[in-house]
Coordinates of C-alpha atoms in Angstrom, one line a residue:
K1 CA 64.5 50.9 129.5
V2 CA 61.9 48.6 130.9
P3 CA 60.8 49.4 134.4
K4 CA 61.1 46.7 137.1
P5 CA 57.8 44.8 137.5
T6 CA 56.0 45.0 140.7
K7 CA 55.0 42.1 142.9
D8 CA 51.5 41.9 141.5
E9 CA 52.8 42.0 138.0
E10 CA 55.3 39.1 138.8
E11 CA 52.3 37.1 140.0
G12 CA 50.4 37.7 136.8
V13 CA 47.8 40.2 138.2
D14 CA 46.5 42.7 135.7
T15 CA 47.1 46.2 137.2
G16 CA 45.6 48.0 134.2
D17 CA 48.7 50.1 133.5
G18 CA 49.6 48.5 130.2
W19 CA 51.8 45.7 131.5
D20 CA 49.8 42.6 130.9
E21 CA 52.3 39.8 130.7
W22 CA 55.8 39.2 132.0
S23 CA 58.3 36.6 131.1
H24 CA 61.6 36.3 133.0
G25 CA 61.5 39.9 134.1
K26 CA 61.1 41.3 130.5
A27 CA 58.1 43.0 129.0
L28 CA 56.5 41.6 125.8
T29 CA 56.7 44.1 123.0
K30 CA 54.1 44.8 120.2
P31 CA 53.9 42.3 117.3
A32 CA 56.1 42.9 114.2
D33 CA 53.1 43.4 111.8
Q34 CA 51.8 46.2 114.0
L35 CA 55.2 47.9 113.8
E36 CA 55.2 47.7 110.1
L37 CA 51.7 49.1 109.9
T38 CA 52.8 52.1 112.0
E39 CA 55.7 52.8 109.7
A40 CA 53.4 52.6 106.7
E41 CA 51.1 55.1 108.3
L42 CA 54.1 57.4 109.0
K43 CA 55.2 57.2 105.4
E44 CA 51.7 58.0 104.1
E45 CA 51.4 61.4 102.5
I46 CA 48.4 63.4 103.5
T47 CA 47.4 66.1 101.0
R48 CA 45.9 69.3 102.4
I49 CA 44.5 72.0 100.2
L50 CA 45.1 75.5 101.5
T51 CA 43.0 78.4 100.3
A52 CA 43.4 82.1 100.6
N53 CA 40.0 82.6 102.2
N54 CA 40.1 84.2 105.6
P55 CA 38.1 82.1 108.0
H56 CA 37.6 85.1 110.3
A57 CA 36.3 87.4 107.6
P58 CA 32.7 88.5 108.2
Q59 CA 30.0 87.1 105.9
N60 CA 27.1 89.3 106.9
I61 CA 28.2 92.8 105.9
V62 CA 25.3 95.0 104.8
R63 CA 25.3 98.4 103.2
Y64 CA 22.6 100.9 102.6
S65 CA 21.0 100.9 99.1
F66 CA 19.6 104.3 98.1
K67 CA 17.7 102.7 95.2
E68 CA 15.8 100.2 97.3
R69 CA 15.7 102.3 100.5
S70 CA 16.9 99.4 102.6
Y71 CA 20.0 97.6 103.8
K72 CA 21.3 94.9 101.4
P73 CA 23.9 92.3 102.1
T74 CA 27.3 92.7 100.3
S75 CA 28.6 89.7 98.4
V76 CA 32.2 91.0 98.1
V77 CA 34.3 90.2 101.3
D78 CA 37.9 91.2 101.8
Q79 CA 39.8 87.9 102.5
M80 CA 43.2 89.5 103.2
A81 CA 44.5 89.2 106.8
V82 CA 47.6 91.2 107.9
H83 CA 49.7 89.4 110.6
F84 CA 52.8 91.5 110.7
V85 CA 53.9 94.9 109.3
L86 CA 57.5 96.1 109.4
E87 CA 58.4 99.6 108.3
G88 CA 62.1 100.6 108.4
S89 CA 65.6 99.5 107.4
L90 CA 66.3 97.1 110.2
L91 CA 68.3 94.1 109.2
H92 CA 69.1 90.9 111.1
Q93 CA 72.8 90.8 112.0
D94 CA 73.3 87.3 110.7
S95 CA 71.8 88.0 107.3
D96 CA 73.8 88.2 104.1
E97 CA 72.7 91.8 103.5
A98 CA 73.8 92.9 107.0
R99 CA 77.3 91.4 106.4
R100 CA 77.6 93.2 103.1
L101 CA 76.5 96.5 104.7
R102 CA 79.0 95.9 107.6
A103 CA 81.8 95.3 105.1
K104 CA 81.1 98.5 103.2
E105 CA 81.2 100.5 106.4
E106 CA 84.6 99.1 107.3
C107 CA 86.0 99.9 103.9
G108 CA 84.7 103.4 104.2
L109 CA 86.5 103.9 107.5
Q110 CA 89.8 102.6 106.2
D111 CA 89.8 105.1 103.2
R112 CA 89.5 108.1 105.5
P113 CA 92.8 110.0 106.3
D114 CA 92.3 110.2 110.0
S115 CA 91.8 106.5 110.2
V116 CA 95.6 105.7 110.2
A117 CA 96.0 106.6 113.8
S118 CA 93.1 104.5 114.8
K119 CA 94.5 101.4 113.1
T120 CA 96.6 100.5 116.1
D121 CA 93.7 100.5 118.5
K122 CA 91.1 99.1 116.1
K123 CA 87.9 98.1 117.9
E124 CA 85.0 96.2 116.7
P125 CA 82.0 98.3 115.8
K126 CA 79.4 98.5 118.4
L127 CA 76.3 96.4 117.7
T128 CA 73.0 98.2 117.8
N129 CA 70.4 97.0 120.1
Q130 CA 68.0 95.1 117.9
F131 CA 65.0 95.6 120.2
N132 CA 65.4 99.1 121.7
F133 CA 66.8 101.6 119.3
S134 CA 66.0 104.6 117.2
E135 CA 67.3 105.6 113.9
R136 CA 66.9 108.4 111.4
A137 CA 64.7 107.8 108.4
S138 CA 62.3 109.5 106.1
Q139 CA 59.0 108.0 105.0
T140 CA 56.5 109.1 102.4
L141 CA 52.9 109.6 103.2
N142 CA 50.9 106.5 102.5
N143 CA 47.6 107.1 100.6
P144 CA 44.6 105.8 102.5
L145 CA 42.9 102.7 101.0
R146 CA 39.6 103.4 99.1
E147 CA 37.0 101.0 97.8
R148 CA 35.6 101.4 94.4
S149 CA 31.8 101.5 94.3
C150 CA 29.0 103.3 92.5
Q151 CA 25.7 104.5 93.8
T152 CA 22.7 105.8 91.9
E153 CA 20.7 108.8 93.0
P154 CA 17.5 107.7 94.7
P155 CA 14.5 108.0 92.5
P156 CA 12.0 110.7 93.3
R157 CA 9.1 109.5 95.5
S158 CA 5.9 111.0 96.6
I159 CA 3.5 109.8 99.4
F160 CA -0.1 109.4 98.4
S161 CA -2.8 108.6 100.9
A162 CA -6.6 108.6 100.8
T163 CA -9.4 107.5 103.0
A164 CA -12.6 105.5 102.0
N165 CA -15.7 105.9 104.1
Q166 CA -19.1 104.4 103.9
W167 CA -20.5 107.3 101.9
E168 CA -18.0 106.9 99.1
I169 CA -18.7 103.2 98.9
Y170 CA -22.4 103.9 98.8
D171 CA -22.1 106.4 96.0
V172 CA -20.3 103.8 93.8
Y173 CA -23.0 101.2 94.3
V174 CA -25.7 103.8 93.5
E175 CA -23.9 104.6 90.2
E176 CA -23.8 100.9 89.3
L177 CA -27.5 100.4 90.0
Q178 CA -28.3 103.4 87.8
K179 CA -26.4 102.0 84.9
Q180 CA -28.2 98.6 85.2
E181 CA -31.6 100.4 85.3
K182 CA -30.7 102.4 82.1
N183 CA -29.8 99.1 80.3
K184 CA -33.1 97.6 81.4
E185 CA -35.0 100.6 80.0
K186 CA -33.2 100.3 76.7
Q187 CA -34.2 96.7 76.4
K188 CA -37.9 97.5 77.2
A189 CA -38.0 100.1 74.5
I190 CA -37.6 97.4 71.8
P191 CA -41.2 96.7 70.4
S192 CA -40.6 93.3 68.7
K193 CA -41.8 90.4 70.8
K194 CA -39.8 87.8 68.8
D195 CA -36.6 89.5 69.7
N196 CA -37.3 89.8 73.4
E197 CA -35.6 86.5 74.2
K198 CA -32.6 87.3 72.0
S199 CA -32.3 90.7 73.6
K200 CA -32.3 89.2 77.1
K201 CA -29.6 86.8 76.1
K202 CA -27.5 89.6 74.6
M203 CA -28.0 91.7 77.7
M204 CA -26.8 88.8 79.8
L205 CA -23.8 88.4 77.6
M206 CA -23.0 92.1 77.8
E207 CA -23.2 92.0 81.5
T208 CA -20.9 88.9 81.7
Q209 CA -18.5 90.5 79.3
G210 CA -18.4 93.6 81.4
D211 CA -17.8 91.6 84.5
D212 CA -14.3 91.7 85.9
F213 CA -14.4 88.0 86.7
T214 CA -15.0 87.2 83.0
K215 CA -12.0 89.3 82.0
V216 CA -9.8 87.6 84.5
G217 CA -11.1 84.2 83.4
K218 CA -10.2 84.9 79.8
A219 CA -6.7 86.1 80.7
S220 CA -6.1 83.2 83.0
K221 CA -7.2 80.8 80.3
I222 CA -4.5 82.2 77.9
F223 CA -2.0 82.1 80.7
E224 CA -2.8 78.5 81.4
R225 CA -2.2 77.6 77.8
M226 CA 1.2 79.3 77.9
V227 CA 2.2 77.5 81.1
N228 CA 1.2 74.1 79.6
Q229 CA 3.0 74.7 76.4
N230 CA 6.2 75.6 78.3
T231 CA 5.7 72.5 80.5
F232 CA 5.3 70.2 77.6
D233 CA 7.6 72.0 75.3
D234 CA 9.5 68.8 74.2
I235 CA 6.2 67.3 73.1
A236 CA 5.2 70.5 71.2
Q237 CA 8.6 70.4 69.4
D238 CA 8.1 66.8 68.5
F239 CA 4.6 67.5 67.2
K240 CA 5.9 70.4 65.0
Y241 CA 9.3 69.4 63.8
F242 CA 10.3 65.8 64.7
E243 CA 10.5 63.3 61.8
D244 CA 11.7 59.7 62.5
A245 CA 14.8 59.3 60.4
S246 CA 14.9 55.6 61.1
D247 CA 12.0 55.0 58.7
E248 CA 14.5 54.9 55.8
F249 CA 15.8 51.6 57.2
R250 CA 12.4 50.0 58.0
D251 CA 11.5 48.7 54.6
Q252 CA 8.4 51.0 54.2
E253 CA 7.1 50.3 57.7
G254 CA 6.3 53.2 60.1
T255 CA 5.8 54.0 63.7
L256 CA 3.5 56.1 65.9
L257 CA 5.1 58.7 68.2
P258 CA 3.1 59.3 71.4
L259 CA 2.3 63.0 72.0
W260 CA -0.2 64.4 74.5
K261 CA -2.5 62.3 76.7
F262 CA -5.9 63.9 77.5
Q263 CA -7.7 62.9 80.7
Y264 CA -10.3 64.4 83.0
D265 CA -10.5 63.2 86.6
K266 CA -14.3 63.1 86.8
A267 CA -14.4 60.9 83.6
K268 CA -11.9 58.2 84.6
R269 CA -14.5 55.4 85.0
L270 CA -16.3 56.2 81.7
S271 CA -15.4 54.8 78.3
V272 CA -14.7 56.9 75.2
T273 CA -17.7 56.2 73.0
A274 CA -17.2 58.9 70.3
L275 CA -14.5 61.2 68.8
C276 CA -14.9 64.0 66.3
W277 CA -12.6 66.8 65.1
N278 CA -13.7 70.4 64.6
N279 CA -13.2 71.3 60.9
K280 CA -13.0 75.1 61.6
Y281 CA -10.7 74.9 64.6
Q282 CA -8.4 72.0 63.7
D283 CA -6.8 71.8 67.2
L284 CA -10.2 71.2 68.9
F285 CA -12.0 67.9 69.2
A286 CA -15.0 66.5 71.0
V287 CA -15.1 63.4 73.2
G288 CA -18.3 61.5 74.1
M289 CA -18.2 59.6 77.4
G290 CA -20.4 56.7 78.4
S291 CA -20.3 53.0 78.7
Y292 CA -20.7 50.0 76.4
D293 CA -21.5 47.7 79.4
F294 CA -25.3 47.8 79.3
S295 CA -25.5 46.4 82.9
K296 CA -23.6 49.4 84.2
Q297 CA -25.3 52.4 82.7
G298 CA -25.4 55.8 84.4
R299 CA -24.1 59.3 83.8
G300 CA -22.2 60.5 80.8
M301 CA -20.2 63.5 79.7
L302 CA -19.5 65.6 76.6
V303 CA -15.9 67.0 76.8
F304 CA -14.0 69.3 74.4
Y305 CA -10.1 69.2 74.3
S306 CA -7.6 71.4 72.5
L307 CA -4.1 70.5 71.5
K308 CA -3.0 73.9 73.0
N309 CA -3.9 72.7 76.5
S310 CA -3.8 69.0 77.3
A311 CA -4.1 69.5 81.1
F312 CA -7.8 70.5 81.2
P313 CA -10.8 70.4 78.9
E314 CA -12.0 73.5 77.1
Y315 CA -15.7 72.7 77.6
I316 CA -17.4 70.2 79.9
Y317 CA -21.1 69.2 79.7
P318 CA -22.2 66.5 82.2
T319 CA -25.2 64.4 81.1
N320 CA -27.7 62.2 83.0
S321 CA -27.4 59.4 80.4
G322 CA -24.3 58.0 78.7
V323 CA -23.2 59.6 75.4
L324 CA -22.9 57.0 72.6
C325 CA -22.3 59.2 69.5
L326 CA -21.8 62.8 68.4
H327 CA -21.1 64.9 65.3
I328 CA -19.9 68.5 64.9
H329 CA -21.5 70.6 62.2
E330 CA -19.1 71.2 59.3
Q331 CA -20.2 74.8 58.5
H332 CA -21.5 75.8 62.0
S333 CA -18.8 74.4 64.2
H334 CA -20.5 75.6 67.4
L335 CA -23.4 73.1 66.9
I336 CA -22.9 69.5 68.2
A337 CA -25.5 66.8 67.7
V338 CA -25.4 64.1 70.4
G339 CA -27.1 60.7 70.8
F340 CA -27.7 59.1 74.3
Y341 CA -28.2 55.6 75.7
D342 CA -31.7 56.5 76.8
G343 CA -32.8 57.2 73.2
C344 CA -32.7 61.0 73.3
V345 CA -30.9 63.2 70.8
A346 CA -29.8 66.7 71.7
V347 CA -28.0 69.7 70.1
Y348 CA -25.4 71.7 72.1
N349 CA -24.4 75.2 71.2
L350 CA -21.0 76.3 72.4
K351 CA -21.9 79.9 72.1
E352 CA -24.7 79.6 74.6
E353 CA -24.2 79.9 78.4
G354 CA -25.2 77.0 80.6
L355 CA -24.7 73.3 80.7
E356 CA -28.0 72.2 79.1
P357 CA -28.5 71.6 75.4
V358 CA -30.5 74.1 73.3
Y359 CA -32.6 71.3 71.7
K360 CA -33.5 67.9 73.1
S361 CA -35.9 65.3 72.0
T362 CA -38.7 64.0 74.2
A363 CA -41.3 61.3 74.1
K364 CA -43.8 63.8 72.6
T365 CA -41.4 64.7 69.7
G366 CA -40.8 61.0 68.9
K367 CA -37.5 60.2 70.6
H368 CA -36.0 56.8 70.2
T369 CA -36.9 54.0 72.5
D370 CA -33.4 52.3 72.4
P371 CA -29.8 53.6 72.4
V372 CA -28.9 56.0 69.7
W373 CA -25.8 54.7 67.8
Q374 CA -25.1 57.3 65.3
V375 CA -25.9 61.0 64.5
R376 CA -24.9 62.8 61.3
W377 CA -25.5 66.5 60.2
Q378 CA -27.0 67.1 56.8
N379 CA -27.2 70.1 54.5
D380 CA -29.8 72.7 55.4
D381 CA -33.3 72.2 54.0
M382 CA -35.2 74.6 51.7
D383 CA -36.2 76.8 54.6
N384 CA -32.5 77.0 55.7
N385 CA -33.2 75.0 58.8
H386 CA -30.5 72.8 60.3
N387 CA -31.2 69.1 60.3
F388 CA -29.5 65.8 61.1
Y389 CA -30.1 62.1 61.0
S390 CA -30.0 59.6 63.9
V391 CA -30.2 55.8 64.0
S392 CA -31.1 53.5 66.9
S393 CA -31.6 49.9 68.0
D394 CA -35.3 50.5 67.9
G395 CA -35.2 50.1 64.1
R396 CA -35.7 53.7 63.0
V397 CA -33.6 56.2 61.0
V398 CA -35.0 59.6 62.0
S399 CA -34.5 63.0 60.5
W400 CA -34.5 65.9 62.9
T401 CA -35.0 69.5 62.0
L402 CA -34.1 72.4 64.3
V403 CA -37.2 74.6 64.5
K404 CA -39.3 75.4 67.5
V405 CA -40.0 71.7 67.8
M406 CA -38.1 68.7 66.5
L407 CA -39.8 66.8 63.7
D408 CA -39.0 63.3 62.7
A409 CA -39.4 61.0 59.6
S410 CA -38.6 57.4 60.0
C411 CA -37.1 54.9 57.5
P412 CA -37.8 51.2 57.2
Q413 CA -37.8 49.1 60.3
L414 CA -34.4 47.4 61.0
V415 CA -32.1 46.8 63.9
V416 CA -29.8 49.8 63.2
Q417 CA -26.2 50.0 64.5
R418 CA -24.2 52.5 62.4
L419 CA -24.9 55.1 59.8
T420 CA -22.8 57.0 57.2
F421 CA -23.8 59.4 54.3
H422 CA -22.2 59.6 50.9
K423 CA -19.9 62.6 50.4
Q424 CA -21.0 63.4 46.8
I425 CA -24.4 61.8 46.5
D426 CA -26.5 63.5 49.2
Y427 CA -29.5 61.1 49.2
L428 CA -27.4 57.9 49.5
F429 CA -26.4 56.4 52.9
L430 CA -25.3 53.1 54.5
V431 CA -26.6 51.5 57.6
G432 CA -24.9 48.8 59.6
T433 CA -26.9 46.4 61.8
E434 CA -26.3 44.3 64.9
E435 CA -26.8 41.2 62.7
G436 CA -23.7 42.0 60.7
K437 CA -25.5 43.2 57.5
I438 CA -25.0 46.5 55.8
H439 CA -28.0 48.2 54.0
K440 CA -27.6 50.8 51.2
C441 CA -30.6 53.2 51.6
S442 CA -31.9 56.3 49.9
K443 CA -33.7 59.3 51.4
T444 CA -36.1 59.3 48.4
Y445 CA -37.1 55.6 48.8
S446 CA -38.1 54.9 52.4
S447 CA -40.0 51.7 51.7
Q448 CA -37.2 49.4 50.7
F449 CA -33.4 49.0 50.6
L450 CA -31.4 49.6 47.5
E451 CA -28.9 46.9 48.4
T452 CA -28.0 44.5 51.3
Y453 CA -24.5 43.3 51.9
N454 CA -23.8 40.2 54.1
A455 CA -20.8 41.9 55.6
H456 CA -19.9 40.4 58.9
S457 CA -20.9 37.5 61.3
M458 CA -21.2 39.9 64.3
A459 CA -22.4 43.4 64.9
V460 CA -21.1 46.2 62.6
D461 CA -19.1 48.6 64.7
A462 CA -18.3 51.1 62.0
V463 CA -19.0 51.8 58.3
K464 CA -17.6 54.8 56.5
W465 CA -17.4 56.1 52.9
N466 CA -14.0 56.8 51.4
P467 CA -13.5 60.6 51.3
F468 CA -12.0 60.5 47.7
H469 CA -13.4 57.5 45.8
P470 CA -17.3 57.7 45.4
K471 CA -17.7 53.9 45.2
V472 CA -15.6 52.7 48.1
F473 CA -16.6 52.3 51.7
I474 CA -15.0 50.4 54.7
S475 CA -16.6 48.4 57.5
C476 CA -15.3 46.7 60.7
S477 CA -16.8 44.4 63.2
S478 CA -16.3 42.4 66.4
D479 CA -15.7 39.4 64.3
W480 CA -12.0 40.5 64.0
T481 CA -12.2 41.7 60.4
V482 CA -12.0 44.9 58.4
K483 CA -13.5 44.9 54.9
I484 CA -13.3 47.3 52.0
W485 CA -16.2 47.4 49.5
D486 CA -17.3 48.7 46.2
H487 CA -20.9 49.5 46.7
T488 CA -21.7 48.3 43.1
I489 CA -20.4 44.8 44.1
N490 CA -21.9 42.5 46.8
T491 CA -18.6 40.9 47.8
P492 CA -15.8 42.7 49.6
M493 CA -12.7 43.8 47.6
F494 CA -10.3 43.5 50.6
T495 CA -10.6 41.5 53.9
F496 CA -8.2 41.9 56.8
D497 CA -8.1 39.7 59.9
L498 CA -6.7 41.7 62.9
N499 CA -6.8 38.8 65.4
A500 CA -9.0 40.8 67.9
A501 CA -12.3 42.6 67.9
V502 CA -12.2 45.8 65.9
G503 CA -13.6 48.8 67.7
D504 CA -13.4 51.5 65.0
V505 CA -11.9 52.2 61.6
S506 CA -11.1 55.6 59.9
W507 CA -10.0 56.7 56.5
S508 CA -7.1 59.2 56.3
P509 CA -7.8 62.7 54.9
Y510 CA -4.6 62.8 52.8
S511 CA -4.7 59.5 50.9
S512 CA -7.4 57.3 49.4
T513 CA -5.5 54.1 50.2
V514 CA -4.6 54.8 53.9
F515 CA -6.8 53.8 56.8
A516 CA -6.4 53.0 60.5
A517 CA -8.2 50.6 62.9
V518 CA -8.1 50.0 66.6
T519 CA -8.6 46.6 68.3
T520 CA -9.6 45.6 71.8
D521 CA -6.1 44.3 72.6
G522 CA -4.8 47.9 72.7
T523 CA -3.2 47.9 69.2
V524 CA -3.4 50.5 66.4
H525 CA -3.2 49.1 62.9
V526 CA -2.3 51.5 60.0
F527 CA -2.7 50.2 56.4
D528 CA -1.6 51.7 53.0
L529 CA -3.0 49.6 50.2
N530 CA -0.7 51.3 47.7
I531 CA 2.3 49.9 49.6
N532 CA 1.1 46.6 50.9
K533 CA -2.3 45.0 50.1
Y534 CA -2.0 42.2 52.5
E535 CA -0.6 43.4 55.9
A536 CA -0.5 46.6 57.9
I537 CA 2.6 48.8 57.6
C538 CA 2.3 49.7 61.3
Q539 CA 1.0 47.6 64.3
Q540 CA 1.7 49.3 67.6
S541 CA 0.4 48.9 71.1
V542 CA -0.4 52.3 72.6
V543 CA -1.8 51.5 76.0
A544 CA 0.1 50.9 79.2
K545 CA -2.2 48.3 80.7
K546 CA -3.0 45.0 79.0
K547 CA -6.6 45.0 79.9
T548 CA -7.3 48.4 78.4
K549 CA -9.4 48.3 75.3
L550 CA -9.3 50.8 72.5
T551 CA -12.7 52.0 71.3
H552 CA -12.4 54.8 68.7
I553 CA -9.9 56.4 66.4
E554 CA -9.9 59.6 64.2
F555 CA -7.5 61.3 61.9
N556 CA -6.8 65.1 62.2
P557 CA -8.0 67.0 59.1
I558 CA -4.7 68.7 58.5
Y559 CA -2.1 67.6 61.0
P560 CA -0.3 64.2 60.7
I561 CA -1.7 62.9 64.0
I562 CA -4.4 60.6 65.2
I563 CA -6.4 60.5 68.4
V564 CA -7.3 57.2 70.1
G565 CA -9.8 56.7 72.9
D566 CA -10.0 53.7 75.3
D567 CA -12.5 52.3 77.8
R568 CA -10.8 54.1 80.8
G569 CA -11.7 57.6 79.6
Y570 CA -8.2 58.5 78.2
V571 CA -7.5 60.0 74.8
T572 CA -4.0 59.6 73.4
S573 CA -2.6 61.6 70.4
L574 CA 0.0 60.0 68.2
K575 CA 2.1 61.4 65.3
L576 CA 2.5 59.4 62.1
S577 CA 6.0 58.7 61.0
P578 CA 7.0 59.7 57.4
N579 CA 6.5 56.1 56.0
L580 CA 2.8 56.2 57.1
R581 CA 2.1 59.3 55.1
K582 CA 4.6 58.7 52.3
K583 CA 4.0 60.3 48.9
P584 CA 5.2 58.8 45.6
K585 CA 8.5 60.2 44.4
A586 CA 8.6 62.2 41.2
K587 CA 11.0 61.5 38.4
K588 CA 13.7 64.0 37.5
G589 CA 12.3 66.9 35.6
Q590 CA 8.6 65.9 36.3
E591 CA 6.1 67.2 38.7
L592 CA 3.7 64.9 40.5
P593 CA 0.0 65.7 39.8
K594 CA -2.0 66.8 42.8
G595 CA -5.7 66.9 43.7
P596 CA -8.5 64.4 44.4
E597 CA -8.3 63.0 40.9
V598 CA -4.9 61.5 41.6
E599 CA -6.3 59.8 44.8
I600 CA -9.3 58.5 42.9
A601 CA -7.0 57.1 40.2
K602 CA -4.8 55.4 42.8
M603 CA -7.7 53.6 44.4
E604 CA -9.2 52.7 41.1
K605 CA -6.0 51.1 40.0
L606 CA -6.1 48.8 43.0
L607 CA -9.8 47.9 42.5
S608 CA -9.3 47.1 38.8
L609 CA -6.9 44.3 39.8
L610 CA -9.6 42.7 41.8
R611 CA -12.7 43.2 39.7
E612 CA -13.7 40.8 37.0
P613 CA -13.3 42.0 33.4
E614 CA -17.0 42.6 33.0
Q615 CA -17.2 44.7 36.1
N616 CA -14.2 46.8 34.9
A617 CA -15.9 47.4 31.6
V618 CA -19.0 48.6 33.4

């Protein structure tokens, strides 16, 4: 029923009670679409998920632990909630079971003999009060509830206490001072004057080894390596086990898999000017830091990295002048020869403490007057003294011998850029110049060159002998070319144009026909002359930024990886895919020959196709 409208409502005044409009004394109802929407909402099924968890169950129950001697929270919470418990035989009068029980009672009364007289005055049974009654019943004893749990006996404990006073601390310091004085007396008892310096160094080493900080430092270094290997476990797995299966479908082409990236925060603005692997510890390599921009010369750095820890260098030696070259001794791997931009050469010893080199040239000992571009260790002389060669833009090739003072012997005057010594012929070496020429020199003839090759139109950036074939060497230049030479022939055997300035080139240690080069556009080029004599089998960009220039490249002596340095101070390690280190397949029932003779024959076969008949006969 609709209530009768008031006077205000008839006049169209909004009273705010829900009656907004009137027409002929009847209220307007809701629109039909709203009614349908309400019915649809009523028919909508709403699903609710009920759980057996008791919302009122406590979640912060604690129990005492005898093992840990403290209260511990209990994770198991009883979720059962009892709302009603009924013990007895009470039945509702309207239930089926009550009717059946009532019927049985009536049948029992009729069967009794004295029930005949009562049939006449039969009365309905008296209903028991359902709320206030008492009945006879027997109940068994309910066992009390018990929780299953186990507790261990508390371990035996003892209380230890001690006091430390100033006298005890003083006695410990006195004992330590007495030990140091005894060590000094032992060192003074040595009569030899020559061994005084060595004995002092040994004493300092013994003191540092006995120092707790040194022991902690060694343990922390091992722990740091373990943490880094766990952090970069996926890279370590790729380095050890991953082989790119897609090489089978690339038509003898290969790829480079990026592994670790080595960087040091204090060397970000320096360029990588030199790379060299350690032959004894194949996971360790040295990096020289400096600058090729001669208008921005300043400090440099000598850094050693290990594949076991890519997060931080193993050794760091800051230098006042930029490092341009370095070389690690093949037999004595702790000795590193370094050449600087200011013309000095130095030798660092990793076994010695301190950041300064153990030997360094000066103006008195005949240091170079221009930047040193290359240093190379040589075999020990007749007196078993270590010696190395250095070349510089001042036009000198200098031999340095490690004695009390450094001695030098200069070669012919030339504008020297790069230097490399022959692997088998000790006296033979090659020198690259800024003019683009390569000179073949000998240690026994210092007055003239044995041969001159018009190799490049710009400065020679690298020249290196082949590690297998005694006649072959390779060179690269900023004129975009890489050339392979037979030192008995004046013209190159192979010439490759890489479409950018070539920063460095390196022969592989596992094949005489494989070499790699880096260009200033950030690309690594890998060649295998035995597979393709005209093009690279891998051309891959390995830098993130386009303006980054690659400066140097080196193959690892035993592992199938290369390291690449750039002008931003980063060194990137890359793994060669199977096609880049592919070995020839053996025929069924035959074994492939192994050894350097096989590699020499492989290169000789390629050279014989390019030589003239007369040269092959020679």
